[in-house]
Tab-separated table of C-alpha atoms in Angstrom:
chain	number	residue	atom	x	y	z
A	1	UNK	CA	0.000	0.000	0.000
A	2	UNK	CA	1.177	3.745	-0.730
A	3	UNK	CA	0.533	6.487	1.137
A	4	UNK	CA	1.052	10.043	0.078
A	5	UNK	CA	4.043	12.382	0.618
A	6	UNK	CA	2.401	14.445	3.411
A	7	UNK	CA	1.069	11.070	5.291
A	8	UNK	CA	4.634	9.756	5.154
A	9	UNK	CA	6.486	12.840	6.496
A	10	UNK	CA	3.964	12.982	9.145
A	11	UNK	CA	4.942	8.495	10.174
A	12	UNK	CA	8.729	9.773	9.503
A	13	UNK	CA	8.227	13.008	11.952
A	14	UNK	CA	6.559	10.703	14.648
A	15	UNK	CA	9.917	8.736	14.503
A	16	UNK	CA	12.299	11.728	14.766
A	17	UNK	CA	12.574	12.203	11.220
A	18	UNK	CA	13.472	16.277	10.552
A	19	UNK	CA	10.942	17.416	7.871
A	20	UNK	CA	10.268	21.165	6.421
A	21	UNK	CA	6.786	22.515	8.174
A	22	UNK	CA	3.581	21.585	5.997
A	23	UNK	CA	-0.181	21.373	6.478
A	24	UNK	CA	-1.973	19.165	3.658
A	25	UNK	CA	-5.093	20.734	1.976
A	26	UNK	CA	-8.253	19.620	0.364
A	27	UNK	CA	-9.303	22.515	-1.476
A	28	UNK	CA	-8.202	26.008	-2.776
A	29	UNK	CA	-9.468	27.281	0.389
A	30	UNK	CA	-7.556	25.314	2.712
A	31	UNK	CA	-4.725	25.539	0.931
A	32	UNK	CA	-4.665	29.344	1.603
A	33	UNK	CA	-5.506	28.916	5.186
A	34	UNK	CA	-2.464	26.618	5.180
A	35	UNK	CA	-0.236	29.211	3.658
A	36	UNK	CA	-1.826	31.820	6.215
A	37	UNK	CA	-0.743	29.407	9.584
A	38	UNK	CA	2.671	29.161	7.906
A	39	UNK	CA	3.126	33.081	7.477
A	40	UNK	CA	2.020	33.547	10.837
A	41	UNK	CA	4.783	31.393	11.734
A	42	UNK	CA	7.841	32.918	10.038
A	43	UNK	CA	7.189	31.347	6.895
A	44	UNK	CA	8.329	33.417	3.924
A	45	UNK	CA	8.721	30.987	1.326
A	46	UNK	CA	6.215	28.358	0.312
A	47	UNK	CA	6.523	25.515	-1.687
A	48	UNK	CA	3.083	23.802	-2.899
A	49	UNK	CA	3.048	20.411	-4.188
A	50	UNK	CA	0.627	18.055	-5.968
A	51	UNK	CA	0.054	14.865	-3.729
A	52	UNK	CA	-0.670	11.630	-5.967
A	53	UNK	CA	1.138	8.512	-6.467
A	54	UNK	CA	3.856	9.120	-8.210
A	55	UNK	CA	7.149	10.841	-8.123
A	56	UNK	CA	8.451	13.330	-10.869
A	57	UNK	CA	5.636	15.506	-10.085
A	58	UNK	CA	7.998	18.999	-10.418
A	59	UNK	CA	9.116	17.683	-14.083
A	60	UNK	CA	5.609	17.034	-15.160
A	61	UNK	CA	2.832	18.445	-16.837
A	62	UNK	CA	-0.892	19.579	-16.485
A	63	UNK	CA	-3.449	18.048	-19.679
A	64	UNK	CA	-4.566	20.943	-19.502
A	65	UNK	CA	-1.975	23.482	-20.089
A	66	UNK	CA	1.170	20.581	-21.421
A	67	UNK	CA	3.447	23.688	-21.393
A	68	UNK	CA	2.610	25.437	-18.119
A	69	UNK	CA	4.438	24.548	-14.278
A	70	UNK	CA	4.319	20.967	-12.772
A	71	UNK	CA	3.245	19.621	-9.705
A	72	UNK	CA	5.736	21.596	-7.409
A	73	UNK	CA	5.785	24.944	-7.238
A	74	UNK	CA	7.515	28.076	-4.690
A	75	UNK	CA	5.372	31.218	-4.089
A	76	UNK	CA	6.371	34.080	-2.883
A	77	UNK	CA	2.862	35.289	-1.322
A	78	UNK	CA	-0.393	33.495	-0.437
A	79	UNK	CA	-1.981	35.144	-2.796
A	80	UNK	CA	0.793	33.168	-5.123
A	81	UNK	CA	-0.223	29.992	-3.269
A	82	UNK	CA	-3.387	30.759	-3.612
A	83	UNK	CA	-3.213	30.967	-7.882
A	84	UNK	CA	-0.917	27.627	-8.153
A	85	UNK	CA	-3.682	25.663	-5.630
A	86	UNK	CA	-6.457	27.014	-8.592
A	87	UNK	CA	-3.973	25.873	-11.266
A	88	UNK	CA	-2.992	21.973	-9.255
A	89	UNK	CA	-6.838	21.144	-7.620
A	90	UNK	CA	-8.878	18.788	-10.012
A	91	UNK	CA	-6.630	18.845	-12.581
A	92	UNK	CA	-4.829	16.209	-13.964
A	93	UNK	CA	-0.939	15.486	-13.618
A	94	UNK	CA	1.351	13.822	-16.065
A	95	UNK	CA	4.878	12.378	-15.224
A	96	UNK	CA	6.975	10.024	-15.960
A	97	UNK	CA	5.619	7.356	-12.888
A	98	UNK	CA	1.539	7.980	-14.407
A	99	UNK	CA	2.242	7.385	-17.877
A	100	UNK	CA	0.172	9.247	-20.355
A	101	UNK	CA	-3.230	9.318	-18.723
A	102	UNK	CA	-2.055	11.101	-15.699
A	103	UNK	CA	-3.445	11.112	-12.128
A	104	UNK	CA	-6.090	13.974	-11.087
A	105	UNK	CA	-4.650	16.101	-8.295
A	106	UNK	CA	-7.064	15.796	-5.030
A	107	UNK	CA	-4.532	16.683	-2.654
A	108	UNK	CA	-2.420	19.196	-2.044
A	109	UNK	CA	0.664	20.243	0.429
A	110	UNK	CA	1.659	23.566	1.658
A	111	UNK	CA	5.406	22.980	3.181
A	112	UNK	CA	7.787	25.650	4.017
A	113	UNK	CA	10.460	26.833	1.752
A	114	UNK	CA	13.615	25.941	2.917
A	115	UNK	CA	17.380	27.187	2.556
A	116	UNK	CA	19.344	24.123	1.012
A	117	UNK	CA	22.201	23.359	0.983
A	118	UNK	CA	22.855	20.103	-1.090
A	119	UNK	CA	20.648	17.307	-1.873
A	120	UNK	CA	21.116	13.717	-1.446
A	121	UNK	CA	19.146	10.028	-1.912
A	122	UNK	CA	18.570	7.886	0.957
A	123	UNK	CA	16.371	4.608	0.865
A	124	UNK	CA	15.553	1.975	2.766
A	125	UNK	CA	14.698	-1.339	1.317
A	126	UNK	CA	14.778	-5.209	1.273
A	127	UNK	CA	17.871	-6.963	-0.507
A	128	UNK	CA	15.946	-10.149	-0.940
A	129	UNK	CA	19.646	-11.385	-2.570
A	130	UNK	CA	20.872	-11.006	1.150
A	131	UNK	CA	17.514	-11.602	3.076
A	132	UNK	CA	18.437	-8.318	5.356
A	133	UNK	CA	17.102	-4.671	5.130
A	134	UNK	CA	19.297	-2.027	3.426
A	135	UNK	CA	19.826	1.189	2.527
A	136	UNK	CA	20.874	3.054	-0.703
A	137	UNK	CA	22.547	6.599	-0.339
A	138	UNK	CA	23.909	8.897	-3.019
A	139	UNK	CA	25.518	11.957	-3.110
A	140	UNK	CA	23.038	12.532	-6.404
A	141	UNK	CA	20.073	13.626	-4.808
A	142	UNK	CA	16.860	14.867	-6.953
A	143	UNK	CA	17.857	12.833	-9.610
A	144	UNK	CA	16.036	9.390	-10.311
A	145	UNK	CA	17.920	6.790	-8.768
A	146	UNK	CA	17.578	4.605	-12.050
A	147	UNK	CA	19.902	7.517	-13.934
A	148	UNK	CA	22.320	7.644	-11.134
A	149	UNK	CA	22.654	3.733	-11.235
A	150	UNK	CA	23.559	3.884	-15.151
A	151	UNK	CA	25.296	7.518	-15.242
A	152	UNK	CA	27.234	7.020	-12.193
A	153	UNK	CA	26.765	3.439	-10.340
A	154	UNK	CA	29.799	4.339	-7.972
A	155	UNK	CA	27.953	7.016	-6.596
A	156	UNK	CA	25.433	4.418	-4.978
A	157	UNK	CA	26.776	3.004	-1.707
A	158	UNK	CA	24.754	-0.120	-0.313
A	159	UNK	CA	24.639	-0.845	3.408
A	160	UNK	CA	22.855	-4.083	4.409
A	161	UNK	CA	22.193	-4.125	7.821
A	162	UNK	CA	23.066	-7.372	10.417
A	163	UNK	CA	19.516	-8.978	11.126
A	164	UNK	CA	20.689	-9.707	14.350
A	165	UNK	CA	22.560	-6.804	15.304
A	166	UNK	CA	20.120	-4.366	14.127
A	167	UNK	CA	21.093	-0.733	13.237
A	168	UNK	CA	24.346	-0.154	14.713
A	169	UNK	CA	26.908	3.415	14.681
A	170	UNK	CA	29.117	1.904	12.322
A	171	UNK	CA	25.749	1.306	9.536
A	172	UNK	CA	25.310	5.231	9.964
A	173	UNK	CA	28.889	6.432	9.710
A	174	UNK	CA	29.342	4.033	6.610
A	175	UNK	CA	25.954	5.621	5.617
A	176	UNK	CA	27.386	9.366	6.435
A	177	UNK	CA	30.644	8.788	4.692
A	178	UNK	CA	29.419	7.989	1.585
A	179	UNK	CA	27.513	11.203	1.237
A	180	UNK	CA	30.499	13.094	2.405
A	181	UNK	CA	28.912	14.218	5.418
A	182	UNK	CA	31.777	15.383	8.457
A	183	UNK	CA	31.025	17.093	11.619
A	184	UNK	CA	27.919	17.755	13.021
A	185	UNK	CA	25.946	16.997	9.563
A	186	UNK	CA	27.401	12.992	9.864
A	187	UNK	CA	25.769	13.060	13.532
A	188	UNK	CA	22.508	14.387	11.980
A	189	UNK	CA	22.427	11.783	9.273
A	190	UNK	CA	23.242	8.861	11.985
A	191	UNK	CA	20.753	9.762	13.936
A	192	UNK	CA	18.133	10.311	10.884
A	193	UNK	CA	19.152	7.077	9.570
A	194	UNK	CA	18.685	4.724	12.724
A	195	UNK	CA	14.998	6.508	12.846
A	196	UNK	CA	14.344	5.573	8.691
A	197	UNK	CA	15.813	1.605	9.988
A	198	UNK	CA	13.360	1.636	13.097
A	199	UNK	CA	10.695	2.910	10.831
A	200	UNK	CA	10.684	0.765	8.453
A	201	UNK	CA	11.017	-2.046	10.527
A	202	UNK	CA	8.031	-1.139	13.242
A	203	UNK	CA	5.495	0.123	10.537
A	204	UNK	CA	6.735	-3.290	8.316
A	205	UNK	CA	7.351	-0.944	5.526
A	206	UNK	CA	8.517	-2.333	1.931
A	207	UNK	CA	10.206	1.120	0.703
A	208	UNK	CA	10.911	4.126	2.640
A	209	UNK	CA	12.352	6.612	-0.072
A	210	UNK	CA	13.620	10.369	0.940
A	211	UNK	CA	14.476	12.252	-2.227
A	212	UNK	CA	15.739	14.890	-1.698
A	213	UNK	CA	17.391	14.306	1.184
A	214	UNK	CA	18.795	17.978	2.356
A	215	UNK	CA	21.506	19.826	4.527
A	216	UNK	CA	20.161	22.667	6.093
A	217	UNK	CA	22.865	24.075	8.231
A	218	UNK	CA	24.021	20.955	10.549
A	219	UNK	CA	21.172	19.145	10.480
A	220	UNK	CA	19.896	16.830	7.765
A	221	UNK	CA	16.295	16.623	6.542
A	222	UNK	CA	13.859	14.610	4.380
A	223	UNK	CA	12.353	16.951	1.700
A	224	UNK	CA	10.696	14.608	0.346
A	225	UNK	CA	9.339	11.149	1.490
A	226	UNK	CA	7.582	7.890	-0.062
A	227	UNK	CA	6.512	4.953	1.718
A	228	UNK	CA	4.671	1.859	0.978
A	229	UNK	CA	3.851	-1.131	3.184
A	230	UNK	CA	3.629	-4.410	3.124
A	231	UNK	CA	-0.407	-4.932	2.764
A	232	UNK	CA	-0.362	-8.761	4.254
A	233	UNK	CA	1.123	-6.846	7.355
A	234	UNK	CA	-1.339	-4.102	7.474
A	235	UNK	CA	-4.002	-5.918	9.989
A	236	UNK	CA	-1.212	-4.757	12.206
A	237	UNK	CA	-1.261	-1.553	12.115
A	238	UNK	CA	-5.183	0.049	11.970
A	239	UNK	CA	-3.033	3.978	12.008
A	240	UNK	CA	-1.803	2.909	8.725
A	241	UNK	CA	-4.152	0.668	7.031
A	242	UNK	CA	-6.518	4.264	7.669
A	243	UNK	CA	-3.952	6.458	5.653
A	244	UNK	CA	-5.271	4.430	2.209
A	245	UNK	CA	-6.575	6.487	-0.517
A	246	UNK	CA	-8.562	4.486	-2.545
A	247	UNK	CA	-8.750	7.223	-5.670
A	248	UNK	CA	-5.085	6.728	-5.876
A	249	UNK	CA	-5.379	3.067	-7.111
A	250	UNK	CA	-6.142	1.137	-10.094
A	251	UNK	CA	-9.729	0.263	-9.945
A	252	UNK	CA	-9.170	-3.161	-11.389
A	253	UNK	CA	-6.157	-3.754	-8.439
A	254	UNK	CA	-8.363	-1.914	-5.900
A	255	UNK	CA	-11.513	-4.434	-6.668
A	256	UNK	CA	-9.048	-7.488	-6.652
A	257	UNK	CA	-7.623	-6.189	-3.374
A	258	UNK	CA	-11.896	-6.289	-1.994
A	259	UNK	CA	-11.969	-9.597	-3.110
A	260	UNK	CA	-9.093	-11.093	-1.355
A	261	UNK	CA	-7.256	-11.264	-4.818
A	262	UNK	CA	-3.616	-10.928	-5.596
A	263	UNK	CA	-3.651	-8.794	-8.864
A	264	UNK	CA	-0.752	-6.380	-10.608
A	265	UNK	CA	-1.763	-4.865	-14.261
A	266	UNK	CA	1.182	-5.241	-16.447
A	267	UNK	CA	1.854	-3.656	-19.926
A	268	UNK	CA	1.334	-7.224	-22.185
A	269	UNK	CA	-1.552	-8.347	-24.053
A	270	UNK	CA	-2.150	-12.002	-22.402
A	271	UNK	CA	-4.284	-11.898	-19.165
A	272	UNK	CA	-3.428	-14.418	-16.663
A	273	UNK	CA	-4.983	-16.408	-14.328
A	274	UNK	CA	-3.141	-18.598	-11.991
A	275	UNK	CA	-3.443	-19.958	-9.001
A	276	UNK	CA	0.055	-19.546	-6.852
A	277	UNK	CA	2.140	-16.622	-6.664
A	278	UNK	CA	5.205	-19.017	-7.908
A	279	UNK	CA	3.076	-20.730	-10.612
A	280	UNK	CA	1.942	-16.952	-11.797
A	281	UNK	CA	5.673	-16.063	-11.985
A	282	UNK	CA	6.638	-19.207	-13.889
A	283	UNK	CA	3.206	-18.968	-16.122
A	284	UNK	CA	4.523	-15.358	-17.197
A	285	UNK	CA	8.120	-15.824	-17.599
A	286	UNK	CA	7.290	-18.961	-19.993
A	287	UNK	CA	4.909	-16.298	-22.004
A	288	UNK	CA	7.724	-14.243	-22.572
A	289	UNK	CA	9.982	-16.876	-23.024
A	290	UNK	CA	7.276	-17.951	-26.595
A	291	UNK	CA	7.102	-14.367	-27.575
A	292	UNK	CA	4.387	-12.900	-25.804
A	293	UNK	CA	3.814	-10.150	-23.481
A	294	UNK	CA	1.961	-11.198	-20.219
A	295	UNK	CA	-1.026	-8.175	-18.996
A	296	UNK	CA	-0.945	-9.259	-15.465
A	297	UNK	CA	-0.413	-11.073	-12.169
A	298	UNK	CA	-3.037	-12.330	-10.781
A	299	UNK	CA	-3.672	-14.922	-7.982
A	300	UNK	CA	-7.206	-16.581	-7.067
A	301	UNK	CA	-4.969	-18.164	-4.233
A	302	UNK	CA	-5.644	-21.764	-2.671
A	303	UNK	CA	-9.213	-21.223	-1.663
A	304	UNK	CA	-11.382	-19.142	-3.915
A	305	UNK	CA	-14.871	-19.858	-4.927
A	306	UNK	CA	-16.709	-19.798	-8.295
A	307	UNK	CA	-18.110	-16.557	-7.696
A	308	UNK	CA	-14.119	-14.835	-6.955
A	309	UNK	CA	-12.959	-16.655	-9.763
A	310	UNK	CA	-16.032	-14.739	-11.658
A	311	UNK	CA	-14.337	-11.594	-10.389
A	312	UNK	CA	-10.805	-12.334	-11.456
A	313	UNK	CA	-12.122	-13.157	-15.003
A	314	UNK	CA	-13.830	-9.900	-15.290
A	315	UNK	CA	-10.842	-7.655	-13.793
A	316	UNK	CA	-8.492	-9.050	-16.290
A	317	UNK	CA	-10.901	-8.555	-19.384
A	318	UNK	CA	-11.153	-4.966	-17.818
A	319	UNK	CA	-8.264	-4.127	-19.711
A	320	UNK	CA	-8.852	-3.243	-23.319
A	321	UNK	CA	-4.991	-4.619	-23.536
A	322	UNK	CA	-5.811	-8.008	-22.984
A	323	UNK	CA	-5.859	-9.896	-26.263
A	324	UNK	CA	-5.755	-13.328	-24.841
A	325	UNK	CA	-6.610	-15.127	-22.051
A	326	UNK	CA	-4.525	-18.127	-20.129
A	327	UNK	CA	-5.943	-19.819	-17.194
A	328	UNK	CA	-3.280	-21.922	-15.519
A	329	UNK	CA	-4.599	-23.662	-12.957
A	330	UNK	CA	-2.614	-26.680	-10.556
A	331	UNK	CA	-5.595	-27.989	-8.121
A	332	UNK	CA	-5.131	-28.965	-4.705
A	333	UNK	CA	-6.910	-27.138	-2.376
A	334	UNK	CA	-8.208	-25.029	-5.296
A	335	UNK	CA	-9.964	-27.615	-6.833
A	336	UNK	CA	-10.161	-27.706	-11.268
A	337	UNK	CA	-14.080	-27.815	-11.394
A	338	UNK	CA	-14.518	-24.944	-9.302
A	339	UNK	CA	-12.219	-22.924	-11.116
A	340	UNK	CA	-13.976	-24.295	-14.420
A	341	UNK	CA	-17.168	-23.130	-13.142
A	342	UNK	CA	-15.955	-19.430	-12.568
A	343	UNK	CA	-14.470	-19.158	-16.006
A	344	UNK	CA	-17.700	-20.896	-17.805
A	345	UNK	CA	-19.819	-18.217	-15.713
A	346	UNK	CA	-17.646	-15.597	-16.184
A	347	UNK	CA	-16.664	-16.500	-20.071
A	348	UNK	CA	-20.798	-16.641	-20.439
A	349	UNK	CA	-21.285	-13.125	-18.563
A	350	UNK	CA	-18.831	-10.850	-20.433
A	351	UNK	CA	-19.393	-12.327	-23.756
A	352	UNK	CA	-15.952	-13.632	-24.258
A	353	UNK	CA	-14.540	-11.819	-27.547
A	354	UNK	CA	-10.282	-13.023	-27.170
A	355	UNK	CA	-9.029	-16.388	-27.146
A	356	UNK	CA	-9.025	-18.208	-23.909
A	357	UNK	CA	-6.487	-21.330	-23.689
A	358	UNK	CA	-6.740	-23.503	-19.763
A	359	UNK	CA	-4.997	-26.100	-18.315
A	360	UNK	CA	-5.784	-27.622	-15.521
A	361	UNK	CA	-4.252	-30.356	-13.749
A	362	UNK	CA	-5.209	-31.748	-9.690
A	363	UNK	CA	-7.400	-32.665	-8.017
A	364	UNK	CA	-11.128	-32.839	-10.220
A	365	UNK	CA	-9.082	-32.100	-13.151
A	366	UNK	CA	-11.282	-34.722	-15.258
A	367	UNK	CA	-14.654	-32.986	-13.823
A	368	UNK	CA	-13.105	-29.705	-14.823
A	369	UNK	CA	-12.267	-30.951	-18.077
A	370	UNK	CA	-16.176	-31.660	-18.457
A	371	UNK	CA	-17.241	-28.899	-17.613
A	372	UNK	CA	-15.638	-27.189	-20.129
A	373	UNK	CA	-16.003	-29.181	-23.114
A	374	UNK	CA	-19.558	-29.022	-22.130
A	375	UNK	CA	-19.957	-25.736	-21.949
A	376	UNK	CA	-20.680	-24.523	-25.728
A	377	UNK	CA	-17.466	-21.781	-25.314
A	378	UNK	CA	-14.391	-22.098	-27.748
A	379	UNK	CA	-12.312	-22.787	-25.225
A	380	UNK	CA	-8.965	-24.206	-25.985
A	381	UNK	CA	-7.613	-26.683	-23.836
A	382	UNK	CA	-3.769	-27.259	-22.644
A	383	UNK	CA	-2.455	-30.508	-21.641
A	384	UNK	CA	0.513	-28.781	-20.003
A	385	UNK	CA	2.476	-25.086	-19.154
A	386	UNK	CA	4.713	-25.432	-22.053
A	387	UNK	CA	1.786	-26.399	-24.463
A	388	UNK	CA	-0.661	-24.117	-22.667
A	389	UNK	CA	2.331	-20.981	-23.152
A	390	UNK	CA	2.608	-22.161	-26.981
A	391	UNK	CA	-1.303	-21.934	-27.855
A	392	UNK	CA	-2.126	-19.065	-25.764
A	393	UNK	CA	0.753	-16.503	-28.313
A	394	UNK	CA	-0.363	-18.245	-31.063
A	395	UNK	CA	-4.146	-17.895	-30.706
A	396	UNK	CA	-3.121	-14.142	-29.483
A	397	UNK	CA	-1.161	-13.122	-32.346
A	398	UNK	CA	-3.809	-14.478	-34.718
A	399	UNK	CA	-6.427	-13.173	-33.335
A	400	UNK	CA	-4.570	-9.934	-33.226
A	401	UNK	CA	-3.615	-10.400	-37.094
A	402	UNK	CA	-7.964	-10.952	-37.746
């Protein structure tokens, strides 16, 4: 689950995270109230920034004026704040994280403007290579990490910290050193980085991002923060689980997510249905592997009904991508003629216009099996993942080629 900039600086803050002064805002209105409170305070420099899910937002664009300011903006004034709120709220914000169809601005955040000095990248991660939490650090801050890693990998310093041990001094001055840092500004970013590390391991975060991260005289600051949790972990923590923002997701992903369903939309053209996060790995690498382009993950799991496997049917031919369909199926728990009976129902409800290639195999395979032949739908069967992979491009590209 992600949560927005201003909800994760607020976690961060909680944990003794430095952050710039802000107050989010759901309206024009509140916006300039928020700029008001901060004037009051000293503030004489705002910055006000978009809040969606995505990062680039001060290198991209508004639909509505392509040419115009992005999604991060300084004013001088509130009446300033006041014109870039009108110009951000309900409109619709292209970067390089939406792709072309944007995300429509519903939030905004009013932060003060601060006096920096140099910017940096800190994240905190899991190496699943090493099984053990680590950080990434950079003396390239602002960029994305992606054109540091090709432009200048030696820049990137990796710290993987001891499971056992924890966060120790030594992780934060290797941390420190490799963004230069001396003095008082090292002891800052020690302390800054055992709070990210305790963090991310009491909220069971997957990603904890800061960039920028920012010297501002001795001390150093997070300028910008992203954070998304692990969602199986989230019955754990109610504070967080609350900080969802439903508009923010895919509606197909957010549907699957309702019904207990593991689902990820993907960029291919062959929708897949598996049951088995490792199966729906292998099932998409062995797509690829025949020349096609897989549309999705997506797990029914070890225990879903007819009427969830309707669901998954129908989120998948949601996208107008999907050209083909392969069910991959490996009973046990899950057993074949219950999954047969969600795709007949589902095949049946949607009028099924793409090719749609299944194999099953497990237990009630054979009743599956029936089902489906008896069903009156061209449905292709597969007598195995290799010969299921095979027929499901094939049937694709022709039906693409029609």
């Amino acid at each position: 689950m992600n949560i927005h900039e201003y909800q994760a600086k607020d976690l961060l803050e909680k944990y003794g995270v430095a952050v710039p002064k802000g107050i989010p805002a759901m309206s024009v209105d509140e916006a300039v109230k928020a700029a008001q409170e901060l004037e009051a305070g000293g503030t004489t420099l705002f910055v006000i920034k978009a809040q969606i899910h995505a990062g680039g937002r001060g290198a991209g664009h508004f639909t509505d004026n392509p040419e115009g300011k992005g999604g991060v903006r300084l004013c001088k004034t509130v009446d300033e704040v006041k014109e870039a709120a009108e110009a951000m709220m309900g409109k619709v914000l292209v970067t390089k994280q939406t792709g072309p169809e944007g995300k429509e601005v519903q939030r905004l955040y009013v932060t003060d403007g601060v006096d920096i000095e140099k910017e940096y990248y800190a994240s905190v991660v899991l190496d699943r290579g090493q099984s053990k939490v680590a950080f990434m650090v950079s003396t390239e801050g602002g960029m994305d990490i992606e054109e540091v890693a090709e432009e200048h990998p030696e820049k990137i310093i990796n710290v993987a910290i001891d499971t056992d041990a924890g966060f120790t001094q030594a992780d934060g001055e290797k941390l420190a050193a490799g963004l230069e840092l001396t003095g008082a500004k090292a002891a800052s970013a020690v302390t800054l980085f055992a709070n990210l590390y305790k963090a991310y391991t009491e909220l069971d975060a997957e990603v904890i991002e800061i960039n920028p991260l920012i010297t501002v005289g001795d001390e150093v600051m997070a300028l910008d923060a992203k954070m998304s949790f692990d969602g199986n972990a989230l019955f754990r923590h109610a504070d967080v689980a609350e900080l969802r923002d439903e508009t923010e997701e895919d509606a197909a992903e957010k549907i699957a997510t309702d019904n207990e369903l593991s689902y990820v939309r993907l960029d291919g053209n062959i929708g897949c249905m598996v049951n088995g996060a490792g199966l729906a790995m292998s099932t998409m690498d062995i797509i690829k592997l025949y020349g096609g382009e897989p549309a999705n993950f997506l797990d029914v799991g070890g225990g879903a009904t007819a009427e969830r496997v309707t669901v998954a049917f129908k989120i998948i031919l949601s996208d107008p991508n999907v050209k083909g369909i392969l069910v991959n199926i490996f009973g046990g728990i899950m057993k074949c003629d219950v999954i047969a009976e969600g795709v007949i129902a589902a095949a049946k409800e949607v009028d099924l216009q793409v090719p749609l290639v299944v194999r099953l195999e497990g237990t009630n395979v054979e009743a599956g099996k029936a089902l489906m032949a008896s069903s009156g739908l061209p449905i292709i069967s597969a007598n195995d993942l290799d010969d299921a992979a095979r027929k499901v491009v094939d049937a694709t590209k022709q039906a693409m080629a029609a």
